[in-house]
Structures are given as C-alpha cells and as structure tokens.
C-alpha cells in the first residue's frame, strides 16, 4: 500500500532505504517506457546513499555509461529514463491532487555525472558544460492535464529551472519552454531541489538548496525573459492552475553521439497542505 500521512501533510516520501520499489501492489514508483525500451534506457541500483540510475550500455573505449543507440534512424527519444511517484489522487499515477487554496511542495536531493560530452557533433561554439541538448538529469514536476512543467535539471556544470507548457491532445494553447540558469555546479555535488505551488496566490517557486531562485505568478503565460525561451509554439494564452502535479526524476538528451549520464537521488517527498 502507498504510505500516506495526512496529519502532517505528507502525501509521499521515499528515502530508498527499502530499495527502488517499482513493481507489484507496493510499488512506490512507475518507470516510464522510452520508445522501444519498455524499462527506459536506464538501470537502477540502490545503496545506503540512495539510488543510482545509469544506462546499461557502456562506451567500448572508456567503459563509462553510454545511452543506447537506436536500431534504425529516427528521432531521438528525449526522455531516456524516468520514474514517477505513486500518488493517492483520484487520477492515480497522473499526480497528487492540488485543491483550490492548497499549498503543494515537492523535494528531491540529486546529483549527476555526465560522460563523453566532448564527442558531440554540434560544432566548436557549443559548451558541453551547459548545453541542454547534450544531456540532462533532473527532478520532474508536471501536470499531465494542462501540460505545465516546473522542473529542475542538471547539466555537467549548470543547474537550470525549467518552466514549460507542453502541447496536449485536444488543446490549442501556446506551448513554450523556458530554461533559466540558476547556479554553477560541481559534477559530484548533491543539490536540494524544491518546487512550491501556492494555489491560493497562484504562484509557483523553484527553490535550490533552501533559497528561491525563480518564481512565476502568471502560471500558463509566457512571462519570463525572452533570453531563456528555448521553444515557442503559437496559440492562445491563458493563466491556468494545475489540478494535480506528478513528481518524478529522470535522464534526458536531444542527441545521441555515444555520451552517457549517471543520476543519484537520496530522497523524495511530496506535501499537500
């Protein structure tokens, strides 16, 4: 059964001390398939320090983790591996209910290493330390109904806050993606990620290591500095509040050229008050 402590507002928590439970009636997480890979492009191992996720493939020269190459030419699966926390909402796996006037919080402690990024094929002007296309690891906070995304992601030397609204079937709203650099990082360092949504005030905040690094008070609109706008698809805009939010974590890339990544996570928690 899913652990749920309503007395202190904790809807979900996992320190992975019991392993990575993703199968059976006591599953705490659901692994998202990635293209032709039903378990995604990642394997999970646990230790006293939490969980480690990395691709099962290796670089034939260095022996370092490497993302799987597709068997045929085609678009790259952006999400290489992802898992989402089991929720207690009526929507099941799709998120934790966010009632009007409530406060939602999601936290994770994470670190990441990247391998083989210097082998990229994008030319001399690309910085492997910060370019999001080469590989990311991060905490996912998404409303699958509205397409709103409030993520934290790591590259080799940067931390970004992502604010997005993704296209959704049957909806014609403007779709966009902002990636705001909020810190420089060291590859082995753990960071505490926190996303807070105050539904009463319609404000979402990204907090890194205990400090606010980004806030949006017109949720659903393209309202940040255009410098950070990475994707933009025209359509009608409107402010919207998510009715549920899902917590997850994963590995991502937009290109495959033999690189890989290793994600580490120590704990995860969701509160709804």
PDB file of C-alpha atoms in Angstrom:
ATOM      1  CA  UNK A   1       0.000   0.000   0.000  1.00  0.00           C
ATOM      2  CA  UNK A   2       1.038   3.607  -0.589  1.00  0.00           C
ATOM      3  CA  UNK A   3       2.166   5.341   2.574  1.00  0.00           C
ATOM      4  CA  UNK A   4       0.097   8.458   3.200  1.00  0.00           C
ATOM      5  CA  UNK A   5       0.320  10.613   6.309  1.00  0.00           C
ATOM      6  CA  UNK A   6      -2.422  13.226   6.234  1.00  0.00           C
ATOM      7  CA  UNK A   7      -1.694  14.515   9.742  1.00  0.00           C
ATOM      8  CA  UNK A   8       1.434  16.404   8.700  1.00  0.00           C
ATOM      9  CA  UNK A   9       0.518  16.948   5.062  1.00  0.00           C
ATOM     10  CA  UNK A  10       2.978  14.370   3.719  1.00  0.00           C
ATOM     11  CA  UNK A  11       1.430  12.685   0.703  1.00  0.00           C
ATOM     12  CA  UNK A  12       4.534  10.744  -0.349  1.00  0.00           C
ATOM     13  CA  UNK A  13       8.085  10.174   0.809  1.00  0.00           C
ATOM     14  CA  UNK A  14      10.829   7.732  -0.043  1.00  0.00           C
ATOM     15  CA  UNK A  15      14.454   7.628   1.071  1.00  0.00           C
ATOM     16  CA  UNK A  16      15.058   4.441  -0.968  1.00  0.00           C
ATOM     17  CA  UNK A  17      16.179   2.570   2.151  1.00  0.00           C
ATOM     18  CA  UNK A  18      13.849  -0.255   1.074  1.00  0.00           C
ATOM     19  CA  UNK A  19      15.219  -0.187  -2.458  1.00  0.00           C
ATOM     20  CA  UNK A  20      13.607   1.132  -5.608  1.00  0.00           C
ATOM     21  CA  UNK A  21      10.103  -0.298  -5.412  1.00  0.00           C
ATOM     22  CA  UNK A  22       8.513  -0.077  -8.853  1.00  0.00           C
ATOM     23  CA  UNK A  23       6.644  -3.345  -9.270  1.00  0.00           C
ATOM     24  CA  UNK A  24       3.711  -5.063  -7.583  1.00  0.00           C
ATOM     25  CA  UNK A  25       0.993  -3.760  -5.248  1.00  0.00           C
ATOM     26  CA  UNK A  26       3.541  -1.998  -3.016  1.00  0.00           C
ATOM     27  CA  UNK A  27       5.181  -0.086  -5.871  1.00  0.00           C
ATOM     28  CA  UNK A  28       6.269   3.424  -4.957  1.00  0.00           C
ATOM     29  CA  UNK A  29       7.357   4.392  -8.484  1.00  0.00           C
ATOM     30  CA  UNK A  30       6.341   3.738 -12.072  1.00  0.00           C
ATOM     31  CA  UNK A  31       9.062   3.564 -14.729  1.00  0.00           C
ATOM     32  CA  UNK A  32       8.110   5.279 -17.986  1.00  0.00           C
ATOM     33  CA  UNK A  33       8.832   3.368 -21.223  1.00  0.00           C
ATOM     34  CA  UNK A  34      11.173   5.102 -23.675  1.00  0.00           C
ATOM     35  CA  UNK A  35      10.421   4.294 -27.299  1.00  0.00           C
ATOM     36  CA  UNK A  36      11.296   0.669 -27.949  1.00  0.00           C
ATOM     37  CA  UNK A  37      12.722   0.283 -24.413  1.00  0.00           C
ATOM     38  CA  UNK A  38       9.904  -0.715 -22.031  1.00  0.00           C
ATOM     39  CA  UNK A  39      12.069  -0.080 -18.965  1.00  0.00           C
ATOM     40  CA  UNK A  40      13.695   3.014 -20.423  1.00  0.00           C
ATOM     41  CA  UNK A  41      17.381   3.466 -21.141  1.00  0.00           C
ATOM     42  CA  UNK A  42      18.483   3.002 -17.565  1.00  0.00           C
ATOM     43  CA  UNK A  43      19.110   0.526 -14.787  1.00  0.00           C
ATOM     44  CA  UNK A  44      18.703   1.257 -11.091  1.00  0.00           C
ATOM     45  CA  UNK A  45      20.819   0.134  -8.182  1.00  0.00           C
ATOM     46  CA  UNK A  46      20.468   1.129  -4.553  1.00  0.00           C
ATOM     47  CA  UNK A  47      22.878   1.654  -1.699  1.00  0.00           C
ATOM     48  CA  UNK A  48      22.956   3.319   1.697  1.00  0.00           C
ATOM     49  CA  UNK A  49      23.368   6.586  -0.227  1.00  0.00           C
ATOM     50  CA  UNK A  50      20.091   6.270  -2.170  1.00  0.00           C
ATOM     51  CA  UNK A  51      19.572   5.221  -5.789  1.00  0.00           C
ATOM     52  CA  UNK A  52      21.831   5.369  -8.829  1.00  0.00           C
ATOM     53  CA  UNK A  53      20.418   5.360 -12.371  1.00  0.00           C
ATOM     54  CA  UNK A  54      22.575   4.983 -15.478  1.00  0.00           C
ATOM     55  CA  UNK A  55      22.255   3.479 -18.965  1.00  0.00           C
ATOM     56  CA  UNK A  56      23.064  -0.227 -19.215  1.00  0.00           C
ATOM     57  CA  UNK A  57      25.269   0.418 -22.254  1.00  0.00           C
ATOM     58  CA  UNK A  58      28.950   1.354 -21.998  1.00  0.00           C
ATOM     59  CA  UNK A  59      31.461   3.204 -24.116  1.00  0.00           C
ATOM     60  CA  UNK A  60      33.627   0.480 -25.750  1.00  0.00           C
ATOM     61  CA  UNK A  61      36.786   2.534 -25.171  1.00  0.00           C
ATOM     62  CA  UNK A  62      36.318   4.087 -21.714  1.00  0.00           C
ATOM     63  CA  UNK A  63      33.818   1.663 -20.170  1.00  0.00           C
ATOM     64  CA  UNK A  64      31.740   4.631 -18.994  1.00  0.00           C
ATOM     65  CA  UNK A  65      27.921   4.598 -19.181  1.00  0.00           C
ATOM     66  CA  UNK A  66      26.526   5.357 -22.661  1.00  0.00           C
ATOM     67  CA  UNK A  67      22.976   5.841 -23.908  1.00  0.00           C
ATOM     68  CA  UNK A  68      21.621   3.167 -26.225  1.00  0.00           C
ATOM     69  CA  UNK A  69      21.811   3.862 -29.957  1.00  0.00           C
ATOM     70  CA  UNK A  70      18.560   3.310 -31.881  1.00  0.00           C
ATOM     71  CA  UNK A  71      18.434   0.276 -34.147  1.00  0.00           C
ATOM     72  CA  UNK A  72      17.190   2.436 -37.035  1.00  0.00           C
ATOM     73  CA  UNK A  73      17.362   6.098 -37.977  1.00  0.00           C
ATOM     74  CA  UNK A  74      14.659   8.218 -36.447  1.00  0.00           C
ATOM     75  CA  UNK A  75      14.001  10.915 -33.870  1.00  0.00           C
ATOM     76  CA  UNK A  76      15.845  10.632 -30.575  1.00  0.00           C
ATOM     77  CA  UNK A  77      13.720   9.741 -27.562  1.00  0.00           C
ATOM     78  CA  UNK A  78      14.199  12.847 -25.394  1.00  0.00           C
ATOM     79  CA  UNK A  79      13.297  11.047 -22.161  1.00  0.00           C
ATOM     80  CA  UNK A  80      15.870   8.277 -21.807  1.00  0.00           C
ATOM     81  CA  UNK A  81      14.656   7.085 -18.411  1.00  0.00           C
ATOM     82  CA  UNK A  82      12.055   8.431 -16.000  1.00  0.00           C
ATOM     83  CA  UNK A  83      10.094   7.255 -12.985  1.00  0.00           C
ATOM     84  CA  UNK A  84       7.068   8.833 -11.308  1.00  0.00           C
ATOM     85  CA  UNK A  85       5.927   8.592  -7.704  1.00  0.00           C
ATOM     86  CA  UNK A  86       2.756   6.712  -6.853  1.00  0.00           C
ATOM     87  CA  UNK A  87       0.044   9.145  -5.798  1.00  0.00           C
ATOM     88  CA  UNK A  88      -3.144   8.924  -3.788  1.00  0.00           C
ATOM     89  CA  UNK A  89      -5.191  11.163  -6.088  1.00  0.00           C
ATOM     90  CA  UNK A  90      -8.318  10.110  -7.917  1.00  0.00           C
ATOM     91  CA  UNK A  91      -6.255  10.411 -11.097  1.00  0.00           C
ATOM     92  CA  UNK A  92      -3.993   7.584  -9.924  1.00  0.00           C
ATOM     93  CA  UNK A  93      -0.470   7.765 -11.283  1.00  0.00           C
ATOM     94  CA  UNK A  94      -1.028  11.094 -13.009  1.00  0.00           C
ATOM     95  CA  UNK A  95      -0.407  13.244  -9.960  1.00  0.00           C
ATOM     96  CA  UNK A  96      -1.172  14.427  -6.462  1.00  0.00           C
ATOM     97  CA  UNK A  97      -4.363  16.459  -6.131  1.00  0.00           C
ATOM     98  CA  UNK A  98      -3.885  20.217  -5.745  1.00  0.00           C
ATOM     99  CA  UNK A  99      -7.155  21.596  -4.371  1.00  0.00           C
ATOM    100  CA  UNK A 100      -8.049  25.299  -4.618  1.00  0.00           C
ATOM    101  CA  UNK A 101      -6.385  27.203  -1.796  1.00  0.00           C
ATOM    102  CA  UNK A 102      -3.882  24.448  -1.005  1.00  0.00           C
ATOM    103  CA  UNK A 103      -0.091  24.504  -0.938  1.00  0.00           C
ATOM    104  CA  UNK A 104       1.884  21.822  -2.789  1.00  0.00           C
ATOM    105  CA  UNK A 105       5.565  21.062  -2.269  1.00  0.00           C
ATOM    106  CA  UNK A 106       7.893  18.558  -3.948  1.00  0.00           C
ATOM    107  CA  UNK A 107      11.514  17.977  -2.978  1.00  0.00           C
ATOM    108  CA  UNK A 108      14.379  15.759  -4.099  1.00  0.00           C
ATOM    109  CA  UNK A 109      18.091  15.585  -3.334  1.00  0.00           C
ATOM    110  CA  UNK A 110      20.024  14.788  -6.506  1.00  0.00           C
ATOM    111  CA  UNK A 111      23.395  14.773  -8.205  1.00  0.00           C
ATOM    112  CA  UNK A 112      24.562  13.783 -11.687  1.00  0.00           C
ATOM    113  CA  UNK A 113      27.665  12.994 -13.709  1.00  0.00           C
ATOM    114  CA  UNK A 114      27.979  13.079 -17.494  1.00  0.00           C
ATOM    115  CA  UNK A 115      30.343  11.151 -19.747  1.00  0.00           C
ATOM    116  CA  UNK A 116      31.584  11.621 -23.308  1.00  0.00           C
ATOM    117  CA  UNK A 117      30.004  15.041 -23.845  1.00  0.00           C
ATOM    118  CA  UNK A 118      33.065  16.360 -25.665  1.00  0.00           C
ATOM    119  CA  UNK A 119      32.337  13.946 -28.517  1.00  0.00           C
ATOM    120  CA  UNK A 120      29.278  15.969 -29.564  1.00  0.00           C
ATOM    121  CA  UNK A 121      28.711  16.860 -33.223  1.00  0.00           C
ATOM    122  CA  UNK A 122      27.307  20.383 -32.834  1.00  0.00           C
ATOM    123  CA  UNK A 123      30.463  22.353 -33.607  1.00  0.00           C
ATOM    124  CA  UNK A 124      33.042  24.414 -31.772  1.00  0.00           C
ATOM    125  CA  UNK A 125      30.597  27.019 -30.432  1.00  0.00           C
ATOM    126  CA  UNK A 126      28.815  24.573 -28.104  1.00  0.00           C
ATOM    127  CA  UNK A 127      29.672  24.448 -24.393  1.00  0.00           C
ATOM    128  CA  UNK A 128      29.413  20.830 -23.156  1.00  0.00           C
ATOM    129  CA  UNK A 129      29.212  22.087 -19.573  1.00  0.00           C
ATOM    130  CA  UNK A 130      25.926  23.906 -20.080  1.00  0.00           C
ATOM    131  CA  UNK A 131      24.248  22.871 -23.345  1.00  0.00           C
ATOM    132  CA  UNK A 132      20.920  21.217 -22.532  1.00  0.00           C
ATOM    133  CA  UNK A 133      20.784  19.286 -25.801  1.00  0.00           C
ATOM    134  CA  UNK A 134      23.725  17.044 -24.884  1.00  0.00           C
ATOM    135  CA  UNK A 135      22.269  15.539 -21.739  1.00  0.00           C
ATOM    136  CA  UNK A 136      20.334  16.372 -18.583  1.00  0.00           C
ATOM    137  CA  UNK A 137      19.316  14.787 -15.313  1.00  0.00           C
ATOM    138  CA  UNK A 138      16.666  16.204 -13.090  1.00  0.00           C
ATOM    139  CA  UNK A 139      13.561  16.361 -10.962  1.00  0.00           C
ATOM    140  CA  UNK A 140      10.255  16.358 -12.840  1.00  0.00           C
ATOM    141  CA  UNK A 141       7.183  18.228 -11.613  1.00  0.00           C
ATOM    142  CA  UNK A 142       4.465  18.089 -14.266  1.00  0.00           C
ATOM    143  CA  UNK A 143       0.709  18.389 -14.706  1.00  0.00           C
ATOM    144  CA  UNK A 144      -0.180  15.927 -17.442  1.00  0.00           C
ATOM    145  CA  UNK A 145      -3.623  17.505 -17.876  1.00  0.00           C
ATOM    146  CA  UNK A 146      -2.584  21.102 -18.619  1.00  0.00           C
ATOM    147  CA  UNK A 147       0.959  20.422 -19.823  1.00  0.00           C
ATOM    148  CA  UNK A 148       2.529  22.671 -17.172  1.00  0.00           C
ATOM    149  CA  UNK A 149       6.083  21.742 -16.189  1.00  0.00           C
ATOM    150  CA  UNK A 150       8.092  23.013 -13.200  1.00  0.00           C
ATOM    151  CA  UNK A 151      11.398  21.103 -13.331  1.00  0.00           C
ATOM    152  CA  UNK A 152      14.969  21.320 -12.115  1.00  0.00           C
ATOM    153  CA  UNK A 153      17.655  19.878 -14.398  1.00  0.00           C
ATOM    154  CA  UNK A 154      21.410  19.444 -14.198  1.00  0.00           C
ATOM    155  CA  UNK A 155      23.972  19.618 -16.966  1.00  0.00           C
ATOM    156  CA  UNK A 156      27.656  18.967 -16.357  1.00  0.00           C
ATOM    157  CA  UNK A 157      28.289  22.362 -14.730  1.00  0.00           C
ATOM    158  CA  UNK A 158      24.916  24.140 -14.557  1.00  0.00           C
ATOM    159  CA  UNK A 159      21.609  23.977 -12.719  1.00  0.00           C
ATOM    160  CA  UNK A 160      18.514  25.121 -14.631  1.00  0.00           C
ATOM    161  CA  UNK A 161      14.934  25.801 -13.605  1.00  0.00           C
ATOM    162  CA  UNK A 162      12.501  24.791 -16.360  1.00  0.00           C
ATOM    163  CA  UNK A 163       9.127  26.451 -16.835  1.00  0.00           C
ATOM    164  CA  UNK A 164       7.145  24.941 -19.688  1.00  0.00           C
ATOM    165  CA  UNK A 165       3.723  24.383 -21.107  1.00  0.00           C
ATOM    166  CA  UNK A 166       3.706  21.348 -23.352  1.00  0.00           C
ATOM    167  CA  UNK A 167       1.224  20.605 -26.145  1.00  0.00           C
ATOM    168  CA  UNK A 168      -1.666  18.429 -25.002  1.00  0.00           C
ATOM    169  CA  UNK A 169      -4.112  16.369 -27.101  1.00  0.00           C
ATOM    170  CA  UNK A 170      -7.266  18.303 -27.865  1.00  0.00           C
ATOM    171  CA  UNK A 171      -5.892  21.651 -26.617  1.00  0.00           C
ATOM    172  CA  UNK A 172      -4.721  24.589 -28.757  1.00  0.00           C
ATOM    173  CA  UNK A 173      -2.865  26.696 -26.167  1.00  0.00           C
ATOM    174  CA  UNK A 174       0.528  28.281 -26.757  1.00  0.00           C
ATOM    175  CA  UNK A 175       3.332  25.828 -25.982  1.00  0.00           C
ATOM    176  CA  UNK A 176       6.696  27.046 -24.727  1.00  0.00           C
ATOM    177  CA  UNK A 177       9.810  26.105 -22.793  1.00  0.00           C
ATOM    178  CA  UNK A 178      11.994  28.369 -20.643  1.00  0.00           C
ATOM    179  CA  UNK A 179      15.325  27.167 -19.244  1.00  0.00           C
ATOM    180  CA  UNK A 180      16.667  29.607 -16.646  1.00  0.00           C
ATOM    181  CA  UNK A 181      20.258  29.058 -15.421  1.00  0.00           C
ATOM    182  CA  UNK A 182      20.205  29.399 -11.638  1.00  0.00           C
ATOM    183  CA  UNK A 183      23.596  28.060 -10.446  1.00  0.00           C
ATOM    184  CA  UNK A 184      27.004  26.725 -11.374  1.00  0.00           C
ATOM    185  CA  UNK A 185      27.653  23.242 -10.041  1.00  0.00           C
ATOM    186  CA  UNK A 186      30.321  20.616  -9.460  1.00  0.00           C
ATOM    187  CA  UNK A 187      29.676  17.186 -11.012  1.00  0.00           C
ATOM    188  CA  UNK A 188      29.669  15.253  -7.715  1.00  0.00           C
ATOM    189  CA  UNK A 189      27.708  17.741  -5.620  1.00  0.00           C
ATOM    190  CA  UNK A 190      24.212  16.942  -4.371  1.00  0.00           C
ATOM    191  CA  UNK A 191      21.579  19.670  -4.562  1.00  0.00           C
ATOM    192  CA  UNK A 192      18.259  20.010  -2.764  1.00  0.00           C
ATOM    193  CA  UNK A 193      15.516  20.776  -5.286  1.00  0.00           C
ATOM    194  CA  UNK A 194      12.142  22.081  -4.177  1.00  0.00           C
ATOM    195  CA  UNK A 195       9.089  23.231  -6.133  1.00  0.00           C
ATOM    196  CA  UNK A 196       6.328  25.023  -4.228  1.00  0.00           C
ATOM    197  CA  UNK A 197       2.900  25.861  -5.621  1.00  0.00           C
ATOM    198  CA  UNK A 198       0.661  28.181  -3.641  1.00  0.00           C
ATOM    199  CA  UNK A 199      -2.701  27.607  -5.310  1.00  0.00           C
ATOM    200  CA  UNK A 200      -4.375  30.368  -3.295  1.00  0.00           C
ATOM    201  CA  UNK A 201      -1.955  33.031  -4.575  1.00  0.00           C
ATOM    202  CA  UNK A 202      -1.347  31.307  -7.953  1.00  0.00           C
ATOM    203  CA  UNK A 203       2.432  31.413  -7.521  1.00  0.00           C
ATOM    204  CA  UNK A 204       4.976  28.676  -8.204  1.00  0.00           C
ATOM    205  CA  UNK A 205       8.504  28.893  -6.810  1.00  0.00           C
ATOM    206  CA  UNK A 206      11.686  26.987  -7.569  1.00  0.00           C
ATOM    207  CA  UNK A 207      13.985  26.669  -4.541  1.00  0.00           C
ATOM    208  CA  UNK A 208      17.590  25.461  -4.791  1.00  0.00           C
ATOM    209  CA  UNK A 209      19.436  24.434  -1.640  1.00  0.00           C
ATOM    210  CA  UNK A 210      16.946  26.313   0.503  1.00  0.00           C
ATOM    211  CA  UNK A 211      16.802  29.586  -1.458  1.00  0.00           C
ATOM    212  CA  UNK A 212      14.313  30.910  -4.006  1.00  0.00           C
ATOM    213  CA  UNK A 213      15.845  31.062  -7.494  1.00  0.00           C
ATOM    214  CA  UNK A 214      12.744  31.598  -9.671  1.00  0.00           C
ATOM    215  CA  UNK A 215       9.070  32.481  -9.233  1.00  0.00           C
ATOM    216  CA  UNK A 216       6.162  32.686 -11.690  1.00  0.00           C
ATOM    217  CA  UNK A 217       2.936  34.431 -10.715  1.00  0.00           C
ATOM    218  CA  UNK A 218       1.206  34.256 -14.105  1.00  0.00           C
ATOM    219  CA  UNK A 219       1.183  30.498 -14.482  1.00  0.00           C
ATOM    220  CA  UNK A 220       0.457  29.372 -18.021  1.00  0.00           C
ATOM    221  CA  UNK A 221       1.725  32.553 -19.699  1.00  0.00           C
ATOM    222  CA  UNK A 222       4.990  33.302 -21.496  1.00  0.00           C
ATOM    223  CA  UNK A 223       6.129  35.752 -18.835  1.00  0.00           C
ATOM    224  CA  UNK A 224       9.890  35.272 -18.355  1.00  0.00           C
ATOM    225  CA  UNK A 225      12.840  36.946 -20.048  1.00  0.00           C
ATOM    226  CA  UNK A 226      12.850  36.006 -23.765  1.00  0.00           C
ATOM    227  CA  UNK A 227      16.570  35.266 -23.408  1.00  0.00           C
ATOM    228  CA  UNK A 228      15.641  31.996 -21.711  1.00  0.00           C
ATOM    229  CA  UNK A 229      12.906  30.958 -24.164  1.00  0.00           C
ATOM    230  CA  UNK A 230      14.043  27.743 -25.869  1.00  0.00           C
ATOM    231  CA  UNK A 231      10.848  26.631 -27.638  1.00  0.00           C
ATOM    232  CA  UNK A 232       7.795  28.609 -28.662  1.00  0.00           C
ATOM    233  CA  UNK A 233       4.663  27.444 -30.485  1.00  0.00           C
ATOM    234  CA  UNK A 234       1.943  29.993 -31.178  1.00  0.00           C
ATOM    235  CA  UNK A 235      -1.533  29.651 -29.721  1.00  0.00           C
ATOM    236  CA  UNK A 236      -3.921  31.345 -27.308  1.00  0.00           C
ATOM    237  CA  UNK A 237      -2.541  32.083 -23.850  1.00  0.00           C
ATOM    238  CA  UNK A 238      -4.384  31.917 -20.571  1.00  0.00           C
ATOM    239  CA  UNK A 239      -3.497  31.672 -16.920  1.00  0.00           C
ATOM    240  CA  UNK A 240      -4.144  28.206 -15.523  1.00  0.00           C
ATOM    241  CA  UNK A 241      -3.643  26.400 -12.237  1.00  0.00           C
ATOM    242  CA  UNK A 242      -2.830  22.682 -12.231  1.00  0.00           C
ATOM    243  CA  UNK A 243      -5.357  20.427 -10.538  1.00  0.00           C
ATOM    244  CA  UNK A 244      -2.704  17.801  -9.890  1.00  0.00           C
ATOM    245  CA  UNK A 245       1.075  17.543 -10.078  1.00  0.00           C
ATOM    246  CA  UNK A 246       3.227  14.459 -10.584  1.00  0.00           C
ATOM    247  CA  UNK A 247       6.710  14.060  -9.104  1.00  0.00           C
ATOM    248  CA  UNK A 248       9.404  12.182 -10.990  1.00  0.00           C
ATOM    249  CA  UNK A 249      13.072  12.082 -11.882  1.00  0.00           C
ATOM    250  CA  UNK A 250      14.957  11.075 -14.978  1.00  0.00           C
ATOM    251  CA  UNK A 251      17.650  11.286 -17.642  1.00  0.00           C
ATOM    252  CA  UNK A 252      17.231  13.201 -20.910  1.00  0.00           C
ATOM    253  CA  UNK A 253      19.020  14.100 -24.135  1.00  0.00           C
ATOM    254  CA  UNK A 254      18.180  15.585 -27.535  1.00  0.00           C
ATOM    255  CA  UNK A 255      21.048  13.913 -29.389  1.00  0.00           C
ATOM    256  CA  UNK A 256      22.882  10.589 -29.283  1.00  0.00           C
ATOM    257  CA  UNK A 257      26.591  10.503 -30.053  1.00  0.00           C
ATOM    258  CA  UNK A 258      27.965   7.976 -27.571  1.00  0.00           C
ATOM    259  CA  UNK A 259      27.555  10.015 -24.383  1.00  0.00           C
ATOM    260  CA  UNK A 260      26.026   8.871 -21.110  1.00  0.00           C
ATOM    261  CA  UNK A 261      24.973  10.020 -17.652  1.00  0.00           C
ATOM    262  CA  UNK A 262      24.657   8.818 -14.084  1.00  0.00           C
ATOM    263  CA  UNK A 263      21.965  10.190 -11.755  1.00  0.00           C
ATOM    264  CA  UNK A 264      21.961   9.856  -7.978  1.00  0.00           C
ATOM    265  CA  UNK A 265      18.970  10.560  -5.721  1.00  0.00           C
ATOM    266  CA  UNK A 266      18.796  10.385  -1.931  1.00  0.00           C
ATOM    267  CA  UNK A 267      15.211  11.153  -1.056  1.00  0.00           C
ATOM    268  CA  UNK A 268      11.902  12.384  -2.437  1.00  0.00           C
ATOM    269  CA  UNK A 269       8.934  13.973  -0.709  1.00  0.00           C
ATOM    270  CA  UNK A 270       5.555  15.484  -1.582  1.00  0.00           C
ATOM    271  CA  UNK A 271       3.467  17.585   0.779  1.00  0.00           C
ATOM    272  CA  UNK A 272      -0.030  18.948   0.226  1.00  0.00           C
ATOM    273  CA  UNK A 273      -1.353  21.294   2.918  1.00  0.00           C
TER     274      UNK A 273
END
